[in-house]
Amino acid sequence: MNSDLKKNYILFLVLSVLVIVGYSAFFAEAPKEKQPAKIDQPASASAAPGKTSEETGSMQELPTEFEPIRSSYASKIIKVKSDLYTAEIDTLGGRVVGWNLAEYKKTIESDSVPVEVINEGKKSFNTILRVKNEKMPELIPFSYNGSTNLVVGPDGLNVNLVWKKPGGLAVRKTISFYPGKYFIKENLEILNGTQRQINQKVYVSWENTVYESGSNSLYEFISMVAGDVNRTKKPLKETKMFNGEINWFGFGDKYFLGAFLPEIGGDQGLYLQPLDAKGLAGAGFSYPQQRIAAGKSYKVGWKSYFGPKNEPDLREAGYNLEKSIDYGYAGVLTKIAVIALKFVNDFFSNFGISIIVLTVLLRVIFFPLTVKSMKSMKAVQNKMKKLKPEIDALKEKYKDDKSTQQAEMMKLYTSNNINPLSSLGGCLPLLIQLPVFIALYFALLYSIDLRHSSFLWVNDLSQPEHLFDVLGIPFRILPLLMGVSWFLSQRLTPMTAPGSETMELQMKLMQFMPIIFTVMFWGLPSGLILYWTVSNILSVGQQLYINRQVPEEGG
């Protein structure tokens, strides 16, 4: 092997180590969320008509000052229980401060607490009212005289909050809950009981942590602006502006979402600004400024969604909120894969078995194409093996003249009607299958249906398998089975007989792939590893079949 090839070989090994280290960091434990800091005062973010873009820039604060929170402002918690969740409303601000999902547990333990979409660490948005020449409280101290323990009945439930400011200004807020729905409706009415016209503007501010620590752990800011979905998964370095019609925005992880849906037409603006270096970010949105004549009122409304990233539930909320689900690069194909997986699971009621059955079905569907590909590669291998003595002779004859050696080899291939790259043609049927397998990959990675689904010794198919630790490293059976099955499949797959040193090097490099991918897949969800392992095992069976159909020749 010449020096250049040796350098390339060493470079490959170094890059492999970097990949392994990078994946270890990629799948590291997500940073713990810190208590949110105080968000800056919301800024004007109005957009030019018809403009839709994402920009960065500075925010200009309005001169209006907030009235300080007084000790007389009482905070009362109203608990609302639905068939799907238990919510907590704080009268100070009139906002959601707690939202626990009844059908989703935080862990797989039987005594696990429910998933908290909103809690002290993951706060909901706050609506802020500003009035020109008036000092307004940042958190409106609403009064409420009803029961603090409510149940959402068949006809729904309305929670009515009122605040009256000395001088005639009053604010009413109605929060409407619906049975069997994860969204609520909120209406804010500003009544001008003064003797003059007032100019007011309603702002929405929301702060939360944004981070990404591998495919298993992330908390992102998601928005849809003028029909385009934007995702922010990493800590910000500067403020982002999203100009255009705001369809919705919010914060969420792989499986759950909290979202604000303005329910208003026209153009608005949305900003997202960094609050610290560790991922805390603040989002802000403003409704158009309104003038309210003396004795008149102004109403504005919106929807809020706090629930799972389950497409039917999201679609019920409207405004294409189902697009908050990350279906990866395959898009529509991933949706089809999710539907197919659910369809199969309707028969087996176990997603582990369903993954195996669906993988087998896909292999059966593509079996004719796979056979064609494997036979083509096997035929090329047999032809190349017959030429091996002549190839070796040319390598020895022109060992000091690589360019002449390559030219003579090409003449040898041409004279024997062999194209050394023809084996790539046999891969074309496999390339046709690639989008399907990518779609299934993302379906298994992001489908909430796999969350806390067990299979044999695997407790949760949506998480990495974890039996026990060895020297601090989690021991996992499925990734090891995947690596072994990959190795067996590779050993049975025909490799073009050695010709040039470059081809020999490529063959040697391929031998490391099962090891590298075993390490890379070590922290991926078990459902994905199960799919890949079954796929490898089926590949072994298919290759054994082809090897019997097209026996070895030459030598």
Short mmCIF file of C-alpha atoms in Angstrom, two decimals, residues 80-553:
data_model
loop_
_atom_site.label_atom_id
_atom_site.label_comp_id
_atom_site.label_asym_id
_atom_site.label_seq_id
_atom_site.Cartn_x
_atom_site.Cartn_y
_atom_site.Cartn_z
CA VAL A 80 -59.72 22.46 36.53
CA LYS A 81 -60.06 18.72 35.97
CA SER A 82 -60.87 17.26 32.57
CA ASP A 83 -60.95 13.70 31.25
CA LEU A 84 -57.59 14.42 29.57
CA TYR A 85 -55.76 16.71 32.01
CA THR A 86 -55.69 18.64 35.24
CA ALA A 87 -55.01 22.35 34.80
CA GLU A 88 -54.14 25.11 37.25
CA ILE A 89 -55.02 28.75 36.61
CA ASP A 90 -53.41 31.55 38.61
CA THR A 91 -55.68 34.57 39.02
CA LEU A 92 -52.54 36.73 39.18
CA GLY A 93 -52.05 37.12 35.45
CA GLY A 94 -54.97 34.86 34.61
CA ARG A 95 -52.60 32.32 33.09
CA VAL A 96 -52.06 28.58 33.07
CA VAL A 97 -49.39 27.60 35.62
CA GLY A 98 -49.95 23.84 35.63
CA TRP A 99 -51.09 21.29 33.06
CA ASN A 100 -50.79 17.56 33.82
CA LEU A 101 -51.83 14.97 31.24
CA ALA A 102 -53.98 12.15 32.62
CA GLU A 103 -53.20 9.62 29.87
CA TYR A 104 -49.42 10.09 29.74
CA LYS A 105 -47.01 9.22 32.54
CA LYS A 106 -43.58 10.75 33.00
CA THR A 107 -41.83 7.38 33.31
CA ILE A 108 -42.67 3.73 32.75
CA GLU A 109 -43.03 3.08 36.49
CA SER A 110 -46.53 2.15 37.62
CA ASP A 111 -46.55 4.90 40.25
CA SER A 112 -45.15 7.56 37.91
CA VAL A 113 -46.55 11.09 38.01
CA PRO A 114 -48.32 12.45 34.91
CA VAL A 115 -46.47 14.35 32.21
CA GLU A 116 -46.37 18.06 33.03
CA VAL A 117 -46.64 20.12 29.86
CA ILE A 118 -46.74 23.27 31.99
CA ASN A 119 -45.13 23.59 35.42
CA GLU A 120 -42.85 25.93 37.34
CA GLY A 121 -39.92 25.04 35.08
CA LYS A 122 -41.90 25.04 31.82
CA LYS A 123 -44.13 28.07 32.16
CA SER A 124 -46.97 29.10 29.92
CA PHE A 125 -47.33 32.46 28.21
CA ASN A 126 -48.41 35.67 29.89
CA THR A 127 -50.74 38.24 28.33
CA ILE A 128 -49.71 41.82 28.98
CA LEU A 129 -51.95 44.84 28.49
CA ARG A 130 -50.46 48.26 27.85
CA VAL A 131 -52.44 51.48 27.77
CA LYS A 132 -51.00 54.81 26.72
CA ASN A 133 -50.43 57.20 29.64
CA GLU A 134 -51.44 54.48 32.10
CA LYS A 135 -49.28 52.36 34.39
CA MET A 136 -50.50 48.80 34.09
CA PRO A 137 -49.49 45.77 36.17
CA GLU A 138 -47.35 43.24 34.33
CA LEU A 139 -49.48 40.49 35.85
CA ILE A 140 -53.11 41.61 35.93
CA PRO A 141 -54.54 40.82 39.41
CA PHE A 142 -57.86 39.32 38.35
CA SER A 143 -60.55 38.64 40.92
CA TYR A 144 -62.50 35.39 41.00
CA ASN A 145 -65.35 34.47 43.32
CA GLY A 146 -66.24 30.95 42.21
CA SER A 147 -65.09 27.50 43.28
CA THR A 148 -61.38 26.78 42.98
CA ASN A 149 -61.99 23.10 42.20
CA LEU A 150 -63.82 22.71 38.91
CA VAL A 151 -64.64 19.82 36.56
CA VAL A 152 -65.12 20.08 32.80
CA GLY A 153 -68.58 18.64 32.11
CA PRO A 154 -70.19 17.43 28.86
CA ASP A 155 -71.10 21.02 27.94
CA GLY A 156 -67.68 22.43 28.74
CA LEU A 157 -66.66 24.98 31.34
CA ASN A 158 -66.07 28.74 31.44
CA VAL A 159 -63.84 30.42 34.02
CA ASN A 160 -64.56 34.16 34.25
CA LEU A 161 -61.98 36.58 35.64
CA VAL A 162 -62.41 40.33 36.18
CA TRP A 163 -60.11 43.22 37.06
CA LYS A 164 -61.16 46.83 37.61
CA LYS A 165 -58.61 49.60 37.69
CA PRO A 166 -59.38 52.80 39.59
CA GLY A 167 -60.46 55.40 37.07
CA GLY A 168 -62.88 53.30 35.02
CA LEU A 169 -60.72 50.85 33.06
CA ALA A 170 -61.78 47.18 33.38
CA VAL A 171 -60.57 43.87 31.93
CA ARG A 172 -62.54 40.65 31.64
CA LYS A 173 -60.98 37.33 30.76
CA THR A 174 -62.91 34.16 29.94
CA ILE A 175 -61.14 30.80 29.70
CA SER A 176 -63.22 28.07 28.03
CA PHE A 177 -62.51 24.36 28.51
CA TYR A 178 -63.94 21.54 26.38
CA PRO A 179 -64.35 17.82 27.13
CA GLY A 180 -62.11 15.52 25.10
CA LYS A 181 -59.99 18.43 23.82
CA TYR A 182 -56.45 19.48 24.67
CA PHE A 183 -57.02 23.07 23.58
CA ILE A 184 -58.76 25.90 25.39
CA LYS A 185 -60.12 29.23 24.19
CA GLU A 186 -59.36 32.52 25.91
CA ASN A 187 -61.12 35.83 25.34
CA LEU A 188 -59.91 39.15 26.68
CA GLU A 189 -62.23 42.15 26.78
CA ILE A 190 -61.00 45.67 27.62
CA LEU A 191 -63.77 48.03 28.74
CA ASN A 192 -63.13 51.77 28.63
CA GLY A 193 -65.16 53.22 31.48
CA THR A 194 -63.18 56.47 31.45
CA GLN A 195 -64.28 59.78 29.95
CA ARG A 196 -61.65 59.72 27.20
CA GLN A 197 -60.43 57.62 24.32
CA ILE A 198 -57.63 55.20 25.19
CA ASN A 199 -54.94 53.59 23.05
CA GLN A 200 -54.12 50.02 24.09
CA LYS A 201 -52.14 47.06 22.87
CA VAL A 202 -52.15 43.41 23.96
CA TYR A 203 -48.83 41.56 24.14
CA VAL A 204 -48.05 37.90 24.66
CA SER A 205 -44.73 36.90 26.22
CA TRP A 206 -43.48 33.36 26.73
CA GLU A 207 -40.16 32.18 28.13
CA ASN A 208 -38.76 28.68 28.16
CA THR A 209 -35.56 26.71 27.74
CA VAL A 210 -34.33 25.70 24.28
CA TYR A 211 -31.80 22.88 24.02
CA GLU A 212 -30.96 19.80 22.00
CA SER A 213 -29.02 16.83 23.32
CA GLY A 214 -29.36 14.13 20.70
CA SER A 215 -32.47 12.76 19.05
CA ASN A 216 -33.81 11.53 22.40
CA SER A 217 -33.72 14.81 24.27
CA LEU A 218 -34.69 18.22 22.98
CA TYR A 219 -36.86 21.18 23.86
CA GLU A 220 -37.47 23.51 20.96
CA PHE A 221 -39.24 26.68 19.98
CA ILE A 222 -41.64 26.03 17.11
CA SER A 223 -43.63 28.52 15.09
CA MET A 224 -45.65 28.68 11.91
CA VAL A 225 -45.38 32.00 10.12
CA ALA A 226 -47.31 32.50 6.88
CA GLY A 227 -47.64 28.74 6.55
CA ASP A 228 -43.94 27.96 7.05
CA VAL A 229 -42.79 26.00 10.12
CA ASN A 230 -39.65 27.25 11.89
CA ARG A 231 -37.76 25.32 14.55
CA THR A 232 -35.16 26.62 17.00
CA LYS A 233 -33.43 23.78 18.86
CA LYS A 234 -30.20 25.36 20.04
CA PRO A 235 -29.49 28.30 22.37
CA LEU A 236 -29.73 31.65 20.62
CA LYS A 237 -26.89 34.12 20.26
CA GLU A 238 -29.04 36.99 19.01
CA THR A 239 -32.68 37.93 18.64
CA LYS A 240 -34.69 36.41 15.81
CA MET A 241 -37.56 38.19 14.11
CA PHE A 242 -40.30 36.24 12.32
CA ASN A 243 -42.27 38.61 10.12
CA GLY A 244 -45.56 37.74 8.49
CA GLU A 245 -48.89 36.33 9.57
CA ILE A 246 -48.38 34.36 12.77
CA ASN A 247 -50.34 31.11 12.63
CA TRP A 248 -49.08 29.78 15.96
CA PHE A 249 -45.98 29.46 18.14
CA GLY A 250 -44.89 27.60 21.26
CA PHE A 251 -42.40 25.31 22.97
CA GLY A 252 -42.24 21.53 23.00
CA ASP A 253 -40.19 18.36 22.94
CA LYS A 254 -40.41 15.21 20.80
CA TYR A 255 -43.80 14.21 22.12
CA PHE A 256 -45.55 17.16 23.78
CA LEU A 257 -46.34 20.75 22.87
CA GLY A 258 -47.55 23.98 24.39
CA ALA A 259 -48.76 26.40 21.70
CA PHE A 260 -50.41 29.80 21.31
CA LEU A 261 -52.80 30.30 18.36
CA PRO A 262 -53.63 34.01 17.89
CA GLU A 263 -56.85 33.53 15.87
CA ILE A 264 -56.44 36.83 14.05
CA GLY A 265 -55.84 37.69 10.42
CA GLY A 266 -53.48 40.21 8.90
CA ASP A 267 -49.76 40.67 9.48
CA GLN A 268 -48.13 40.56 12.87
CA GLY A 269 -44.63 40.02 14.14
CA LEU A 270 -43.01 37.47 16.42
CA TYR A 271 -39.61 37.62 18.08
CA LEU A 272 -37.44 35.17 19.96
CA GLN A 273 -34.62 36.52 22.09
CA PRO A 274 -31.90 34.87 24.20
CA LEU A 275 -32.15 35.42 27.95
CA ASP A 276 -28.99 33.58 28.99
CA ALA A 277 -26.19 31.51 27.47
CA LYS A 278 -27.69 28.18 28.56
CA GLY A 279 -30.75 28.17 26.35
CA LEU A 280 -33.34 30.29 28.16
CA ALA A 281 -35.27 32.17 25.48
CA GLY A 282 -38.19 34.56 25.45
CA ALA A 283 -40.81 34.77 22.70
CA GLY A 284 -43.00 37.81 22.17
CA PHE A 285 -46.05 38.57 20.06
CA SER A 286 -48.26 41.64 19.86
CA TYR A 287 -51.76 42.26 18.62
CA PRO A 288 -52.39 45.42 16.57
CA GLN A 289 -52.83 48.61 18.60
CA GLN A 290 -56.47 49.57 19.10
CA ARG A 291 -58.24 52.79 20.04
CA ILE A 292 -61.19 52.39 22.36
CA ALA A 293 -63.65 55.25 22.62
CA ALA A 294 -65.08 56.25 25.98
CA GLY A 295 -67.79 53.85 27.05
CA LYS A 296 -66.80 51.26 24.44
CA SER A 297 -64.93 47.94 24.63
CA TYR A 298 -62.52 45.82 22.57
CA LYS A 299 -62.30 42.03 22.44
CA VAL A 300 -59.46 39.78 21.37
CA GLY A 301 -59.25 35.99 21.54
CA TRP A 302 -56.90 33.09 21.02
CA LYS A 303 -56.53 29.36 21.50
CA SER A 304 -53.98 27.52 23.62
CA TYR A 305 -52.92 23.91 23.17
CA PHE A 306 -51.21 21.87 25.88
CA GLY A 307 -50.98 18.21 24.96
CA PRO A 308 -49.37 15.39 23.01
CA LYS A 309 -48.01 15.67 19.49
CA ASN A 310 -50.72 13.36 18.28
CA GLU A 311 -51.91 14.37 14.83
CA PRO A 312 -55.69 13.97 15.40
CA ASP A 313 -55.55 16.04 18.60
CA LEU A 314 -53.41 18.72 16.98
CA ARG A 315 -55.65 18.90 13.93
CA GLU A 316 -58.68 19.52 16.16
CA ALA A 317 -57.03 22.70 17.44
CA GLY A 318 -56.86 24.00 13.87
CA TYR A 319 -54.44 26.30 12.07
CA ASN A 320 -52.35 23.34 10.82
CA LEU A 321 -51.00 22.75 14.30
CA GLU A 322 -50.31 19.13 13.29
CA LYS A 323 -47.34 20.47 11.33
CA SER A 324 -45.56 20.92 14.65
CA ILE A 325 -44.73 17.20 14.44
CA ASP A 326 -41.25 16.68 13.04
CA TYR A 327 -41.57 14.04 10.33
CA GLY A 328 -37.97 14.44 9.21
CA TYR A 329 -36.75 14.66 5.65
CA ALA A 330 -39.21 12.10 4.28
CA GLY A 331 -42.29 14.19 5.12
CA VAL A 332 -45.37 12.63 3.52
CA LEU A 333 -43.72 9.20 3.36
CA THR A 334 -43.11 9.34 7.11
CA LYS A 335 -46.79 10.09 7.70
CA ILE A 336 -47.67 7.05 5.59
CA ALA A 337 -45.21 4.95 7.61
CA VAL A 338 -46.85 6.10 10.88
CA ILE A 339 -50.29 5.21 9.51
CA ALA A 340 -49.01 1.80 8.38
CA LEU A 341 -47.41 1.14 11.77
CA LYS A 342 -50.65 2.01 13.58
CA PHE A 343 -52.64 -0.14 11.16
CA VAL A 344 -50.46 -3.18 11.80
CA ASN A 345 -50.57 -2.51 15.55
CA ASP A 346 -54.38 -2.67 15.46
CA PHE A 347 -53.98 -6.40 14.80
CA PHE A 348 -51.13 -7.20 17.20
CA SER A 349 -51.53 -4.60 19.99
CA ASN A 350 -47.77 -4.54 20.53
CA PHE A 351 -45.54 -2.11 18.71
CA GLY A 352 -42.52 -4.39 19.00
CA ILE A 353 -44.31 -7.14 17.08
CA SER A 354 -45.77 -4.51 14.73
CA ILE A 355 -42.29 -3.21 13.88
CA ILE A 356 -41.13 -6.74 13.06
CA VAL A 357 -44.21 -7.48 10.94
CA LEU A 358 -43.98 -4.17 9.07
CA THR A 359 -40.27 -4.71 8.39
CA VAL A 360 -41.00 -8.19 7.00
CA LEU A 361 -43.82 -6.82 4.83
CA LEU A 362 -41.52 -4.16 3.39
CA ARG A 363 -38.87 -6.78 2.65
CA VAL A 364 -41.46 -8.95 0.90
CA ILE A 365 -42.68 -6.02 -1.20
CA PHE A 366 -39.17 -5.12 -2.30
CA PHE A 367 -37.91 -8.70 -2.54
CA PRO A 368 -37.88 -8.80 -6.39
CA LEU A 369 -35.83 -5.60 -6.53
CA THR A 370 -33.50 -6.86 -3.81
CA VAL A 371 -32.95 -10.16 -5.62
CA LYS A 372 -32.13 -8.31 -8.83
CA SER A 373 -29.62 -6.12 -7.00
CA MET A 374 -27.95 -9.01 -5.21
CA LYS A 375 -27.73 -11.16 -8.35
CA SER A 376 -26.13 -8.30 -10.26
CA MET A 377 -23.51 -7.81 -7.56
CA LYS A 378 -22.89 -11.56 -7.36
CA ALA A 379 -22.41 -11.83 -11.13
CA VAL A 380 -19.85 -9.02 -11.12
CA GLN A 381 -18.03 -10.69 -8.24
CA ASN A 382 -17.77 -14.00 -10.12
CA LYS A 383 -16.45 -12.32 -13.25
CA MET A 384 -13.86 -10.39 -11.27
CA LYS A 385 -12.71 -13.53 -9.48
CA LYS A 386 -12.00 -15.21 -12.82
CA LEU A 387 -9.72 -12.32 -13.73
CA LYS A 388 -7.89 -12.27 -10.40
CA PRO A 389 -4.74 -14.07 -11.69
CA GLU A 390 -4.42 -11.63 -14.57
CA ILE A 391 -5.10 -8.68 -12.26
CA ASP A 392 -2.39 -9.87 -9.87
CA ALA A 393 0.02 -10.23 -12.79
CA LEU A 394 -0.64 -6.66 -13.93
CA LYS A 395 -0.19 -5.36 -10.39
CA GLU A 396 3.18 -7.09 -10.15
CA LYS A 397 4.28 -6.02 -13.64
CA TYR A 398 3.42 -2.35 -13.15
CA LYS A 399 3.89 -2.07 -9.40
CA ASP A 400 6.11 1.00 -9.85
CA ASP A 401 3.83 2.69 -12.39
CA LYS A 402 0.36 3.13 -10.93
CA SER A 403 -1.13 5.08 -13.86
CA THR A 404 -0.07 2.43 -16.38
CA GLN A 405 -1.32 -0.27 -14.01
CA GLN A 406 -4.77 1.31 -13.88
CA ALA A 407 -4.86 1.77 -17.67
CA GLU A 408 -3.94 -1.87 -18.32
CA MET A 409 -6.55 -3.07 -15.84
CA MET A 410 -9.23 -1.07 -17.62
CA LYS A 411 -8.17 -2.66 -20.92
CA LEU A 412 -8.47 -6.06 -19.28
CA TYR A 413 -11.95 -5.27 -18.00
CA THR A 414 -13.06 -3.93 -21.39
CA SER A 415 -11.74 -6.92 -23.30
CA ASN A 416 -13.72 -9.21 -21.01
CA ASN A 417 -16.92 -7.09 -21.19
CA ILE A 418 -16.66 -6.16 -17.53
CA ASN A 419 -17.44 -2.76 -16.10
CA PRO A 420 -15.99 -2.61 -12.56
CA LEU A 421 -18.64 -0.03 -11.69
CA SER A 422 -21.48 -2.18 -12.99
CA SER A 423 -22.09 -3.47 -9.49
CA LEU A 424 -23.34 0.01 -8.67
CA GLY A 425 -26.11 -0.52 -11.20
CA GLY A 426 -27.25 -3.42 -9.11
CA CYS A 427 -27.68 -0.97 -6.23
CA LEU A 428 -30.27 1.10 -8.08
CA PRO A 429 -33.20 -1.10 -6.96
CA LEU A 430 -31.97 -0.64 -3.38
CA LEU A 431 -31.89 3.13 -3.87
CA ILE A 432 -35.58 3.00 -4.78
CA GLN A 433 -36.25 1.50 -1.35
CA LEU A 434 -34.18 4.10 0.48
CA PRO A 435 -36.93 6.77 0.87
CA VAL A 436 -39.24 4.11 2.33
CA PHE A 437 -36.72 3.03 4.93
CA ILE A 438 -35.86 6.65 5.81
CA ALA A 439 -39.57 7.33 6.29
CA LEU A 440 -39.88 4.35 8.62
CA TYR A 441 -36.77 5.54 10.48
CA PHE A 442 -38.35 8.93 11.27
CA ALA A 443 -41.71 7.33 12.03
CA LEU A 444 -40.09 5.19 14.70
CA LEU A 445 -37.99 8.09 15.98
CA TYR A 446 -40.80 10.62 16.50
CA SER A 447 -44.05 8.66 16.81
CA ILE A 448 -45.61 9.26 20.23
CA ASP A 449 -47.33 5.87 19.94
CA LEU A 450 -44.04 4.11 20.70
CA ARG A 451 -43.56 6.09 23.90
CA HIS A 452 -43.54 3.68 26.89
CA SER A 453 -44.38 0.74 24.58
CA SER A 454 -42.66 -2.44 25.78
CA PHE A 455 -41.40 -5.50 23.92
CA LEU A 456 -39.85 -8.57 25.55
CA TRP A 457 -37.08 -7.25 27.83
CA VAL A 458 -37.29 -3.72 26.40
CA ASN A 459 -39.37 -1.50 28.69
CA ASP A 460 -39.68 1.49 26.37
CA LEU A 461 -39.24 1.29 22.58
CA SER A 462 -38.98 5.08 22.37
CA GLN A 463 -35.85 5.15 24.55
CA PRO A 464 -32.44 3.44 24.47
CA GLU A 465 -32.47 -0.01 26.01
CA HIS A 466 -30.97 -0.09 29.52
CA LEU A 467 -30.52 -3.39 31.35
CA PHE A 468 -27.59 -2.59 33.64
CA ASP A 469 -24.29 -0.70 33.68
CA VAL A 470 -20.81 -2.07 33.09
CA LEU A 471 -18.13 0.33 34.35
CA GLY A 472 -20.63 3.15 34.04
CA ILE A 473 -21.58 2.22 30.46
CA PRO A 474 -25.16 1.00 29.88
CA PHE A 475 -25.28 -2.58 28.59
CA ARG A 476 -27.68 -3.08 25.68
CA ILE A 477 -28.51 -6.27 23.82
CA LEU A 478 -30.29 -4.89 20.75
CA PRO A 479 -27.39 -2.73 19.48
CA LEU A 480 -25.06 -5.73 19.86
CA LEU A 481 -27.49 -7.94 17.93
CA MET A 482 -27.70 -5.26 15.27
CA GLY A 483 -23.91 -5.13 14.97
CA VAL A 484 -23.58 -8.93 14.75
CA SER A 485 -26.37 -9.20 12.18
CA TRP A 486 -24.79 -6.37 10.17
CA PHE A 487 -21.45 -8.18 10.26
CA LEU A 488 -23.03 -11.45 9.06
CA SER A 489 -24.90 -9.65 6.30
CA GLN A 490 -21.70 -7.93 5.23
CA ARG A 491 -19.76 -11.20 5.17
CA LEU A 492 -22.37 -12.79 2.92
CA THR A 493 -22.74 -9.80 0.61
CA PRO A 494 -20.62 -10.12 -2.54
CA MET A 495 -17.65 -7.79 -2.73
CA THR A 496 -16.03 -7.02 -6.06
CA ALA A 497 -12.81 -8.99 -6.30
CA PRO A 498 -9.74 -6.90 -5.55
CA GLY A 499 -8.43 -4.93 -8.46
CA SER A 500 -6.79 -1.63 -7.63
CA GLU A 501 -5.38 -0.70 -4.25
CA THR A 502 -8.15 1.85 -3.91
CA MET A 503 -10.78 -0.87 -4.22
CA GLU A 504 -8.90 -3.01 -1.70
CA LEU A 505 -8.79 -0.09 0.73
CA GLN A 506 -12.51 0.51 0.34
CA MET A 507 -13.20 -3.13 1.14
CA LYS A 508 -11.06 -2.91 4.28
CA LEU A 509 -12.79 0.26 5.40
CA MET A 510 -16.20 -1.37 5.00
CA GLN A 511 -15.20 -4.02 7.53
CA PHE A 512 -15.29 -1.38 10.27
CA MET A 513 -18.85 -0.24 9.51
CA PRO A 514 -20.66 -2.71 11.82
CA ILE A 515 -18.48 -1.59 14.75
CA ILE A 516 -18.83 2.11 13.99
CA PHE A 517 -22.59 1.96 13.53
CA THR A 518 -23.05 -0.17 16.63
CA VAL A 519 -21.46 2.63 18.65
CA MET A 520 -23.39 5.31 16.74
CA PHE A 521 -26.70 3.51 17.31
CA TRP A 522 -25.95 2.78 20.98
CA GLY A 523 -28.03 5.73 22.20
CA LEU A 524 -30.88 5.57 19.69
CA PRO A 525 -34.43 4.47 20.61
CA SER A 526 -34.89 0.72 20.92
CA GLY A 527 -37.67 0.70 18.33
CA LEU A 528 -35.21 1.89 15.71
CA ILE A 529 -32.60 -0.67 16.71
CA LEU A 530 -35.23 -3.42 16.57
CA TYR A 531 -36.21 -2.39 13.04
CA TRP A 532 -32.58 -2.26 11.89
CA THR A 533 -31.74 -5.61 13.49
CA VAL A 534 -34.70 -7.38 11.90
CA SER A 535 -33.83 -5.77 8.57
CA ASN A 536 -30.25 -7.07 8.85
CA ILE A 537 -31.42 -10.58 9.74
CA LEU A 538 -33.73 -10.61 6.71
CA SER A 539 -30.82 -9.42 4.57
CA VAL A 540 -28.80 -12.43 5.76
CA GLY A 541 -31.62 -14.75 4.72
CA GLN A 542 -31.99 -13.08 1.34
CA GLN A 543 -28.26 -13.24 0.69
CA LEU A 544 -28.13 -16.95 1.57
CA TYR A 545 -30.91 -17.50 -0.96
CA ILE A 546 -29.03 -15.56 -3.67
CA ASN A 547 -25.79 -17.39 -2.94
CA ARG A 548 -27.57 -20.67 -3.64
CA GLN A 549 -29.11 -19.30 -6.82
CA VAL A 550 -25.81 -17.90 -8.12
CA PRO A 551 -22.96 -20.13 -6.87
CA GLU A 552 -19.36 -19.02 -6.49
CA GLU A 553 -17.22 -19.19 -9.62
#
